[in-house]
Amino acid sequence: MHKDLNRGTNDAHSDSYEKFEDQIAANPDNYRNIDIRIEYDGPPASAGSVNRLSDVNPSDRVPTQLEAKWVDENGVGRSRNFNNINP
Amino acid sequence: MRQLDPDELLERVEREFRVWLDETGADSAHIEVNGIGRVQDNVAWLMRDGVKEWSRIPWELGSPQGDLRTAQALPDRGAWTWCRLWMAAADGVLRQECDWMREPVFTQASGDIRPGPGDCWNELKRYPRDDEFIPDWLRTGYEAELKRQERNARRCENYRRKREQEHGD
């Protein structure tokens, strides 16, 4: 995960996934039916020949986007996208 | 290579909006997006006989729609911070309205989330803007983060110098 998505320092970074996790932990009733999809830029180069995740090239294991969906306390469906592409 | 051509993305978003409307039988579908730095917050709803129904964005739509902000960034005004996408079943045409100056706010019951200094810094690093297109809220956040980084750099330098003296280098 890109370091920007992993910051939780106060309110300096509302755009971090870490902060999102903190928000859910602090107000679990406001985040129900959580559904998260992690996207990659296609299958790994070695897809046809590997049997274990650890054999996959590390750079092929980096997601491009994380998308989280949930239902808030008012029954409204919400979603948030986190861009993990470098830079 | 990840496809980030804005026109192709928009076509894909338009196709998926049509699928969404077909599957739900709604009169119109709407998505409102607030974005800053690396994150976007979306709310979606359908209209059926004049009644608003909150809805989930289908996964196949959420994926290209999530890339729009980056793909549509412009060299002088950066990326839009607010956008509304909608389509009426009657004409199947995707419409989009964007705002580059609006402060993006993620509204929620536990308290609205406004961009912090780190977000403003990330925003201008990823999607630079000409001076005239930097609204006050973005400039203030960016400058606060800049000051913080400069303070940290000075602190690191002082510490390094002190260690050098102590070790008699």
PDB file of C-alpha atoms in Angstrom:
ATOM      1  CA  MET A   1       0.000   0.000   0.000  1.00  0.00           C
ATOM      2  CA  HIS A   2       1.335   3.436  -0.876  1.00  0.00           C
ATOM      3  CA  LYS A   3       2.572   5.246   2.230  1.00  0.00           C
ATOM      4  CA  ASP A   4       0.072   8.060   1.720  1.00  0.00           C
ATOM      5  CA  LEU A   5      -2.765   5.573   2.142  1.00  0.00           C
ATOM      6  CA  ASN A   6      -1.256   4.278   5.358  1.00  0.00           C
ATOM      7  CA  ARG A   7      -1.135   7.485   7.367  1.00  0.00           C
ATOM      8  CA  GLY A   8      -3.403   8.176  10.281  1.00  0.00           C
ATOM      9  CA  THR A   9      -1.888  11.299  11.838  1.00  0.00           C
ATOM     10  CA  ASN A  10      -4.672  13.442  13.303  1.00  0.00           C
ATOM     11  CA  ASP A  11      -6.598  15.181  10.570  1.00  0.00           C
ATOM     12  CA  ALA A  12      -3.668  15.982   8.326  1.00  0.00           C
ATOM     13  CA  HIS A  13      -4.558  13.120   6.023  1.00  0.00           C
ATOM     14  CA  SER A  14      -8.240  12.433   5.561  1.00  0.00           C
ATOM     15  CA  ASP A  15      -7.350  10.678   2.341  1.00  0.00           C
ATOM     16  CA  SER A  16      -5.680   7.687   3.944  1.00  0.00           C
ATOM     17  CA  TYR A  17      -7.056   4.183   4.117  1.00  0.00           C
ATOM     18  CA  GLU A  18      -5.633   3.908   7.624  1.00  0.00           C
ATOM     19  CA  LYS A  19      -7.788   6.874   8.630  1.00  0.00           C
ATOM     20  CA  PHE A  20     -10.796   5.158   7.081  1.00  0.00           C
ATOM     21  CA  GLU A  21     -10.140   2.076   9.229  1.00  0.00           C
ATOM     22  CA  ASP A  22      -9.847   4.323  12.306  1.00  0.00           C
ATOM     23  CA  GLN A  23     -13.206   5.918  11.454  1.00  0.00           C
ATOM     24  CA  ILE A  24     -14.895   2.530  11.176  1.00  0.00           C
ATOM     25  CA  ALA A  25     -13.387   1.384  14.471  1.00  0.00           C
ATOM     26  CA  ALA A  26     -14.553   4.568  16.195  1.00  0.00           C
ATOM     27  CA  ASN A  27     -18.112   4.451  14.796  1.00  0.00           C
ATOM     28  CA  PRO A  28     -18.922   0.874  13.826  1.00  0.00           C
ATOM     29  CA  ASP A  29     -22.685   1.561  13.679  1.00  0.00           C
ATOM     30  CA  ASN A  30     -22.127   4.061  10.904  1.00  0.00           C
ATOM     31  CA  TYR A  31     -20.445   1.509   8.668  1.00  0.00           C
ATOM     32  CA  ARG A  32     -22.585  -1.547   8.038  1.00  0.00           C
ATOM     33  CA  ASN A  33     -22.466  -4.215   5.354  1.00  0.00           C
ATOM     34  CA  ILE A  34     -18.907  -3.277   4.509  1.00  0.00           C
ATOM     35  CA  ASP A  35     -17.804  -4.619   1.154  1.00  0.00           C
ATOM     36  CA  ILE A  36     -14.284  -3.956  -0.106  1.00  0.00           C
ATOM     37  CA  ARG A  37     -12.893  -4.668  -3.519  1.00  0.00           C
ATOM     38  CA  ILE A  38      -9.162  -4.579  -4.236  1.00  0.00           C
ATOM     39  CA  GLU A  39      -8.206  -4.073  -7.846  1.00  0.00           C
ATOM     40  CA  TYR A  40      -5.013  -5.006  -9.648  1.00  0.00           C
ATOM     41  CA  ASP A  41      -3.740  -4.052 -13.069  1.00  0.00           C
ATOM     42  CA  GLY A  42      -4.435  -7.488 -14.524  1.00  0.00           C
ATOM     43  CA  PRO A  43      -3.168 -10.979 -13.638  1.00  0.00           C
ATOM     44  CA  PRO A  44       0.512 -11.397 -12.686  1.00  0.00           C
ATOM     45  CA  ALA A  45       3.058 -12.121 -15.411  1.00  0.00           C
ATOM     46  CA  SER A  46       3.680 -15.588 -14.003  1.00  0.00           C
ATOM     47  CA  ALA A  47      -0.010 -16.467 -13.595  1.00  0.00           C
ATOM     48  CA  GLY A  48       0.219 -19.665 -15.627  1.00  0.00           C
ATOM     49  CA  SER A  49       3.053 -21.162 -13.589  1.00  0.00           C
ATOM     50  CA  VAL A  50       2.777 -20.169  -9.927  1.00  0.00           C
ATOM     51  CA  ASN A  51       1.147 -22.119  -7.143  1.00  0.00           C
ATOM     52  CA  ARG A  52       1.812 -19.748  -4.277  1.00  0.00           C
ATOM     53  CA  LEU A  53       1.258 -16.051  -3.692  1.00  0.00           C
ATOM     54  CA  SER A  54       4.874 -15.746  -2.525  1.00  0.00           C
ATOM     55  CA  ASP A  55       6.055 -16.819  -6.003  1.00  0.00           C
ATOM     56  CA  VAL A  56       4.289 -13.902  -7.620  1.00  0.00           C
ATOM     57  CA  ASN A  57       6.507 -10.960  -8.475  1.00  0.00           C
ATOM     58  CA  PRO A  58       6.045  -8.366  -5.674  1.00  0.00           C
ATOM     59  CA  SER A  59       5.332  -5.586  -8.142  1.00  0.00           C
ATOM     60  CA  ASP A  60       2.429  -7.630  -9.553  1.00  0.00           C
ATOM     61  CA  ARG A  61       0.942  -7.831  -6.075  1.00  0.00           C
ATOM     62  CA  VAL A  62       0.454  -4.085  -5.695  1.00  0.00           C
ATOM     63  CA  PRO A  63      -3.190  -3.065  -6.018  1.00  0.00           C
ATOM     64  CA  THR A  64      -4.159  -0.110  -8.198  1.00  0.00           C
ATOM     65  CA  GLN A  65      -7.336   0.811  -6.391  1.00  0.00           C
ATOM     66  CA  LEU A  66      -9.270  -0.083  -3.247  1.00  0.00           C
ATOM     67  CA  GLU A  67     -13.009   0.492  -3.292  1.00  0.00           C
ATOM     68  CA  ALA A  68     -15.033   0.263  -0.104  1.00  0.00           C
ATOM     69  CA  LYS A  69     -18.830   0.224   0.092  1.00  0.00           C
ATOM     70  CA  TRP A  70     -21.012   0.415   3.172  1.00  0.00           C
ATOM     71  CA  VAL A  71     -24.382   1.504   4.460  1.00  0.00           C
ATOM     72  CA  ASP A  72     -24.344   4.412   6.896  1.00  0.00           C
ATOM     73  CA  GLU A  73     -26.517   4.969   9.956  1.00  0.00           C
ATOM     74  CA  ASN A  74     -29.253   6.537   7.817  1.00  0.00           C
ATOM     75  CA  GLY A  75     -29.437   3.555   5.494  1.00  0.00           C
ATOM     76  CA  VAL A  76     -27.630   5.474   2.745  1.00  0.00           C
ATOM     77  CA  GLY A  77     -25.263   3.466   0.588  1.00  0.00           C
ATOM     78  CA  ARG A  78     -21.835   5.102   0.456  1.00  0.00           C
ATOM     79  CA  SER A  79     -18.615   4.257  -1.264  1.00  0.00           C
ATOM     80  CA  ARG A  80     -15.048   5.464  -1.217  1.00  0.00           C
ATOM     81  CA  ASN A  81     -12.223   4.859  -3.693  1.00  0.00           C
ATOM     82  CA  PHE A  82      -8.544   4.891  -2.722  1.00  0.00           C
ATOM     83  CA  ASN A  83      -5.988   5.321  -5.468  1.00  0.00           C
ATOM     84  CA  ASN A  84      -2.865   3.246  -4.838  1.00  0.00           C
ATOM     85  CA  ILE A  85      -0.965   3.979  -8.037  1.00  0.00           C
ATOM     86  CA  ASN A  86       2.592   5.300  -7.758  1.00  0.00           C
ATOM     87  CA  PRO A  87       3.478   8.182  -7.581  1.00  0.00           C
TER      88      PRO A  87
ATOM     89  CA  MET B   1      -0.810  -0.543 -18.601  1.00  0.00           C
ATOM     90  CA  ARG B   2      -3.786   0.895 -16.795  1.00  0.00           C
ATOM     91  CA  GLN B   3      -6.229   2.503 -19.213  1.00  0.00           C
ATOM     92  CA  LEU B   4      -6.613   6.136 -18.235  1.00  0.00           C
ATOM     93  CA  ASP B   5      -7.754   7.719 -21.474  1.00  0.00           C
ATOM     94  CA  PRO B   6     -10.577  10.030 -20.362  1.00  0.00           C
ATOM     95  CA  ASP B   7     -12.732   9.513 -23.453  1.00  0.00           C
ATOM     96  CA  GLU B   8     -12.549   5.725 -23.277  1.00  0.00           C
ATOM     97  CA  LEU B   9     -13.235   5.839 -19.548  1.00  0.00           C
ATOM     98  CA  LEU B  10     -16.269   8.040 -20.084  1.00  0.00           C
ATOM     99  CA  GLU B  11     -17.578   5.619 -22.705  1.00  0.00           C
ATOM    100  CA  ARG B  12     -17.158   2.774 -20.274  1.00  0.00           C
ATOM    101  CA  VAL B  13     -18.852   4.743 -17.493  1.00  0.00           C
ATOM    102  CA  GLU B  14     -21.708   5.560 -19.861  1.00  0.00           C
ATOM    103  CA  ARG B  15     -22.153   1.892 -20.814  1.00  0.00           C
ATOM    104  CA  GLU B  16     -22.211   0.831 -17.196  1.00  0.00           C
ATOM    105  CA  PHE B  17     -24.734   3.542 -16.311  1.00  0.00           C
ATOM    106  CA  ARG B  18     -27.015   2.095 -18.995  1.00  0.00           C
ATOM    107  CA  VAL B  19     -26.590  -1.403 -17.550  1.00  0.00           C
ATOM    108  CA  TRP B  20     -27.369  -0.037 -14.082  1.00  0.00           C
ATOM    109  CA  LEU B  21     -30.570   1.596 -15.342  1.00  0.00           C
ATOM    110  CA  ASP B  22     -31.585  -1.516 -17.282  1.00  0.00           C
ATOM    111  CA  GLU B  23     -31.109  -3.746 -14.271  1.00  0.00           C
ATOM    112  CA  THR B  24     -32.923  -1.495 -11.833  1.00  0.00           C
ATOM    113  CA  GLY B  25     -35.626  -0.176 -14.173  1.00  0.00           C
ATOM    114  CA  ALA B  26     -35.163   3.286 -12.615  1.00  0.00           C
ATOM    115  CA  ASP B  27     -35.978   6.554 -14.407  1.00  0.00           C
ATOM    116  CA  SER B  28     -32.580   8.071 -13.722  1.00  0.00           C
ATOM    117  CA  ALA B  29     -29.322   7.291 -11.894  1.00  0.00           C
ATOM    118  CA  HIS B  30     -27.012   9.769 -10.123  1.00  0.00           C
ATOM    119  CA  ILE B  31     -23.582   9.726  -8.537  1.00  0.00           C
ATOM    120  CA  GLU B  32     -22.092  12.621  -6.599  1.00  0.00           C
ATOM    121  CA  VAL B  33     -18.336  12.558  -5.967  1.00  0.00           C
ATOM    122  CA  ASN B  34     -16.075  14.532  -3.654  1.00  0.00           C
ATOM    123  CA  GLY B  35     -12.354  13.936  -4.123  1.00  0.00           C
ATOM    124  CA  ILE B  36      -9.009  15.028  -2.694  1.00  0.00           C
ATOM    125  CA  GLY B  37      -5.533  13.522  -2.939  1.00  0.00           C
ATOM    126  CA  ARG B  38      -5.913   9.800  -3.334  1.00  0.00           C
ATOM    127  CA  VAL B  39      -9.452   9.382  -2.070  1.00  0.00           C
ATOM    128  CA  GLN B  40     -12.955   9.981  -3.401  1.00  0.00           C
ATOM    129  CA  ASP B  41     -16.214   9.722  -1.539  1.00  0.00           C
ATOM    130  CA  ASN B  42     -19.309   8.768  -3.567  1.00  0.00           C
ATOM    131  CA  VAL B  43     -23.032   8.872  -2.941  1.00  0.00           C
ATOM    132  CA  ALA B  44     -25.437   7.343  -5.435  1.00  0.00           C
ATOM    133  CA  TRP B  45     -29.174   7.387  -5.893  1.00  0.00           C
ATOM    134  CA  LEU B  46     -31.878   6.350  -8.329  1.00  0.00           C
ATOM    135  CA  MET B  47     -35.090   8.190  -9.144  1.00  0.00           C
ATOM    136  CA  ARG B  48     -38.243   6.180  -9.624  1.00  0.00           C
ATOM    137  CA  ASP B  49     -41.528   8.015 -10.280  1.00  0.00           C
ATOM    138  CA  GLY B  50     -40.176  11.101  -8.558  1.00  0.00           C
ATOM    139  CA  VAL B  51     -39.005   9.155  -5.493  1.00  0.00           C
ATOM    140  CA  LYS B  52     -35.328   9.144  -4.497  1.00  0.00           C
ATOM    141  CA  GLU B  53     -33.815   5.800  -3.587  1.00  0.00           C
ATOM    142  CA  TRP B  54     -30.278   5.539  -2.202  1.00  0.00           C
ATOM    143  CA  SER B  55     -28.351   2.967  -4.144  1.00  0.00           C
ATOM    144  CA  ARG B  56     -25.042   1.126  -4.339  1.00  0.00           C
ATOM    145  CA  ILE B  57     -22.854   1.787  -7.339  1.00  0.00           C
ATOM    146  CA  PRO B  58     -22.430  -1.495  -9.223  1.00  0.00           C
ATOM    147  CA  TRP B  59     -18.824  -2.755  -9.053  1.00  0.00           C
ATOM    148  CA  GLU B  60     -18.321  -2.630 -12.831  1.00  0.00           C
ATOM    149  CA  LEU B  61     -19.310   1.039 -12.796  1.00  0.00           C
ATOM    150  CA  GLY B  62     -17.392   1.961  -9.648  1.00  0.00           C
ATOM    151  CA  SER B  63     -14.087   0.855 -11.116  1.00  0.00           C
ATOM    152  CA  PRO B  64     -13.899   3.139 -14.201  1.00  0.00           C
ATOM    153  CA  GLN B  65     -15.817   5.874 -12.369  1.00  0.00           C
ATOM    154  CA  GLY B  66     -13.117   5.807  -9.682  1.00  0.00           C
ATOM    155  CA  ASP B  67     -10.456   6.562 -12.308  1.00  0.00           C
ATOM    156  CA  LEU B  68     -12.265   9.561 -13.827  1.00  0.00           C
ATOM    157  CA  ARG B  69     -10.853  12.184 -11.492  1.00  0.00           C
ATOM    158  CA  THR B  70      -7.265  11.249 -12.366  1.00  0.00           C
ATOM    159  CA  ALA B  71      -7.965  10.796 -16.073  1.00  0.00           C
ATOM    160  CA  GLN B  72      -9.774  14.130 -16.365  1.00  0.00           C
ATOM    161  CA  ALA B  73      -7.081  16.195 -14.601  1.00  0.00           C
ATOM    162  CA  LEU B  74      -6.020  19.269 -16.605  1.00  0.00           C
ATOM    163  CA  PRO B  75      -2.530  20.828 -16.680  1.00  0.00           C
ATOM    164  CA  ASP B  76      -3.672  24.281 -15.507  1.00  0.00           C
ATOM    165  CA  ARG B  77      -6.570  23.577 -13.162  1.00  0.00           C
ATOM    166  CA  GLY B  78      -5.663  20.180 -11.775  1.00  0.00           C
ATOM    167  CA  ALA B  79      -8.342  17.598 -10.921  1.00  0.00           C
ATOM    168  CA  TRP B  80     -11.986  18.429 -10.143  1.00  0.00           C
ATOM    169  CA  THR B  81     -12.795  18.157  -6.460  1.00  0.00           C
ATOM    170  CA  TRP B  82     -16.539  17.691  -6.949  1.00  0.00           C
ATOM    171  CA  CYS B  83     -18.519  16.077  -9.731  1.00  0.00           C
ATOM    172  CA  ARG B  84     -21.990  14.853 -10.480  1.00  0.00           C
ATOM    173  CA  LEU B  85     -22.666  12.158 -13.047  1.00  0.00           C
ATOM    174  CA  TRP B  86     -26.168  11.297 -14.112  1.00  0.00           C
ATOM    175  CA  MET B  87     -28.212   9.614 -16.795  1.00  0.00           C
ATOM    176  CA  ALA B  88     -31.908   9.487 -17.611  1.00  0.00           C
ATOM    177  CA  ALA B  89     -33.191   6.130 -18.852  1.00  0.00           C
ATOM    178  CA  ALA B  90     -35.193   8.023 -21.466  1.00  0.00           C
ATOM    179  CA  ASP B  91     -32.120   9.126 -23.442  1.00  0.00           C
ATOM    180  CA  GLY B  92     -29.238   6.959 -22.129  1.00  0.00           C
ATOM    181  CA  VAL B  93     -26.813   9.869 -22.356  1.00  0.00           C
ATOM    182  CA  LEU B  94     -24.242  10.359 -19.614  1.00  0.00           C
ATOM    183  CA  ARG B  95     -24.062  13.887 -18.237  1.00  0.00           C
ATOM    184  CA  GLN B  96     -21.327  15.308 -16.047  1.00  0.00           C
ATOM    185  CA  GLU B  97     -20.961  18.512 -14.051  1.00  0.00           C
ATOM    186  CA  CYS B  98     -17.614  19.292 -12.359  1.00  0.00           C
ATOM    187  CA  ASP B  99     -16.244  21.881  -9.996  1.00  0.00           C
ATOM    188  CA  TRP B 100     -12.511  22.428  -9.566  1.00  0.00           C
ATOM    189  CA  MET B 101     -12.717  25.043  -6.826  1.00  0.00           C
ATOM    190  CA  ARG B 102     -15.218  23.582  -4.386  1.00  0.00           C
ATOM    191  CA  GLU B 103     -13.850  22.287  -1.086  1.00  0.00           C
ATOM    192  CA  PRO B 104     -14.640  18.552  -1.068  1.00  0.00           C
ATOM    193  CA  VAL B 105     -16.461  17.529   2.091  1.00  0.00           C
ATOM    194  CA  PHE B 106     -17.261  13.933   3.018  1.00  0.00           C
ATOM    195  CA  THR B 107     -20.546  14.336   4.884  1.00  0.00           C
ATOM    196  CA  GLN B 108     -21.337  11.836   7.566  1.00  0.00           C
ATOM    197  CA  ALA B 109     -23.263  11.744  10.810  1.00  0.00           C
ATOM    198  CA  SER B 110     -20.134  11.323  12.925  1.00  0.00           C
ATOM    199  CA  GLY B 111     -18.870  14.661  11.608  1.00  0.00           C
ATOM    200  CA  ASP B 112     -18.024  16.077   8.215  1.00  0.00           C
ATOM    201  CA  ILE B 113     -14.531  15.308   6.982  1.00  0.00           C
ATOM    202  CA  ARG B 114     -12.753  18.254   5.416  1.00  0.00           C
ATOM    203  CA  PRO B 115      -9.398  18.096   3.639  1.00  0.00           C
ATOM    204  CA  GLY B 116      -6.434  18.310   6.024  1.00  0.00           C
ATOM    205  CA  PRO B 117      -3.064  19.942   5.241  1.00  0.00           C
ATOM    206  CA  GLY B 118      -1.589  16.610   4.112  1.00  0.00           C
ATOM    207  CA  ASP B 119      -4.497  16.096   1.682  1.00  0.00           C
ATOM    208  CA  CYS B 120      -4.006  19.568   0.178  1.00  0.00           C
ATOM    209  CA  TRP B 121      -0.306  18.884  -0.225  1.00  0.00           C
ATOM    210  CA  ASN B 122      -0.981  15.548  -1.951  1.00  0.00           C
ATOM    211  CA  GLU B 123      -3.599  17.154  -4.168  1.00  0.00           C
ATOM    212  CA  LEU B 124      -1.236  19.801  -5.539  1.00  0.00           C
ATOM    213  CA  LYS B 125       1.647  17.331  -5.865  1.00  0.00           C
ATOM    214  CA  ARG B 126      -0.447  14.881  -7.883  1.00  0.00           C
ATOM    215  CA  TYR B 127      -2.516  17.427  -9.842  1.00  0.00           C
ATOM    216  CA  PRO B 128      -0.628  20.750  -9.965  1.00  0.00           C
ATOM    217  CA  ARG B 129      -2.581  23.934 -10.611  1.00  0.00           C
ATOM    218  CA  ASP B 130      -1.804  27.402 -11.877  1.00  0.00           C
ATOM    219  CA  ASP B 131      -2.008  29.994  -9.112  1.00  0.00           C
ATOM    220  CA  GLU B 132      -5.327  31.474 -10.233  1.00  0.00           C
ATOM    221  CA  PHE B 133      -6.966  28.069  -9.874  1.00  0.00           C
ATOM    222  CA  ILE B 134      -5.931  27.477  -6.263  1.00  0.00           C
ATOM    223  CA  PRO B 135      -8.853  28.309  -3.945  1.00  0.00           C
ATOM    224  CA  ASP B 136      -8.155  29.604  -0.412  1.00  0.00           C
ATOM    225  CA  TRP B 137      -8.962  26.351   1.382  1.00  0.00           C
ATOM    226  CA  LEU B 138      -6.428  24.483  -0.793  1.00  0.00           C
ATOM    227  CA  ARG B 139      -3.735  27.130  -0.502  1.00  0.00           C
ATOM    228  CA  THR B 140      -4.101  27.341   3.295  1.00  0.00           C
ATOM    229  CA  GLY B 141      -3.862  23.566   3.703  1.00  0.00           C
ATOM    230  CA  TYR B 142      -0.874  23.309   1.365  1.00  0.00           C
ATOM    231  CA  GLU B 143       1.009  26.123   3.147  1.00  0.00           C
ATOM    232  CA  ALA B 144       0.341  24.603   6.556  1.00  0.00           C
ATOM    233  CA  GLU B 145       1.806  21.286   5.386  1.00  0.00           C
ATOM    234  CA  LEU B 146       4.772  23.070   3.780  1.00  0.00           C
ATOM    235  CA  LYS B 147       5.538  24.849   7.079  1.00  0.00           C
ATOM    236  CA  ARG B 148       5.290  21.558   8.955  1.00  0.00           C
ATOM    237  CA  GLN B 149       7.737  19.880   6.569  1.00  0.00           C
ATOM    238  CA  GLU B 150      10.154  22.801   6.792  1.00  0.00           C
ATOM    239  CA  ARG B 151       9.993  22.690  10.589  1.00  0.00           C
ATOM    240  CA  ASN B 152      10.713  18.967  10.539  1.00  0.00           C
ATOM    241  CA  ALA B 153      13.613  19.419   8.142  1.00  0.00           C
ATOM    242  CA  ARG B 154      15.102  22.092  10.430  1.00  0.00           C
ATOM    243  CA  ARG B 155      14.639  19.850  13.451  1.00  0.00           C
ATOM    244  CA  CYS B 156      16.361  16.961  11.664  1.00  0.00           C
ATOM    245  CA  GLU B 157      19.221  19.200  10.630  1.00  0.00           C
ATOM    246  CA  ASN B 158      19.689  20.505  14.197  1.00  0.00           C
ATOM    247  CA  TYR B 159      19.668  16.983  15.544  1.00  0.00           C
ATOM    248  CA  ARG B 160      22.196  15.835  12.958  1.00  0.00           C
ATOM    249  CA  ARG B 161      24.500  18.760  13.758  1.00  0.00           C
ATOM    250  CA  LYS B 162      24.240  18.135  17.476  1.00  0.00           C
ATOM    251  CA  ARG B 163      25.108  14.439  17.025  1.00  0.00           C
ATOM    252  CA  GLU B 164      28.123  15.398  14.934  1.00  0.00           C
ATOM    253  CA  GLN B 165      29.385  17.675  17.674  1.00  0.00           C
ATOM    254  CA  GLU B 166      28.806  15.068  20.351  1.00  0.00           C
ATOM    255  CA  HIS B 167      30.690  12.416  18.427  1.00  0.00           C
ATOM    256  CA  GLY B 168      33.505  14.862  17.683  1.00  0.00           C
ATOM    257  CA  ASP B 169      33.231  14.278  13.889  1.00  0.00           C
TER     258      ASP B 169
END
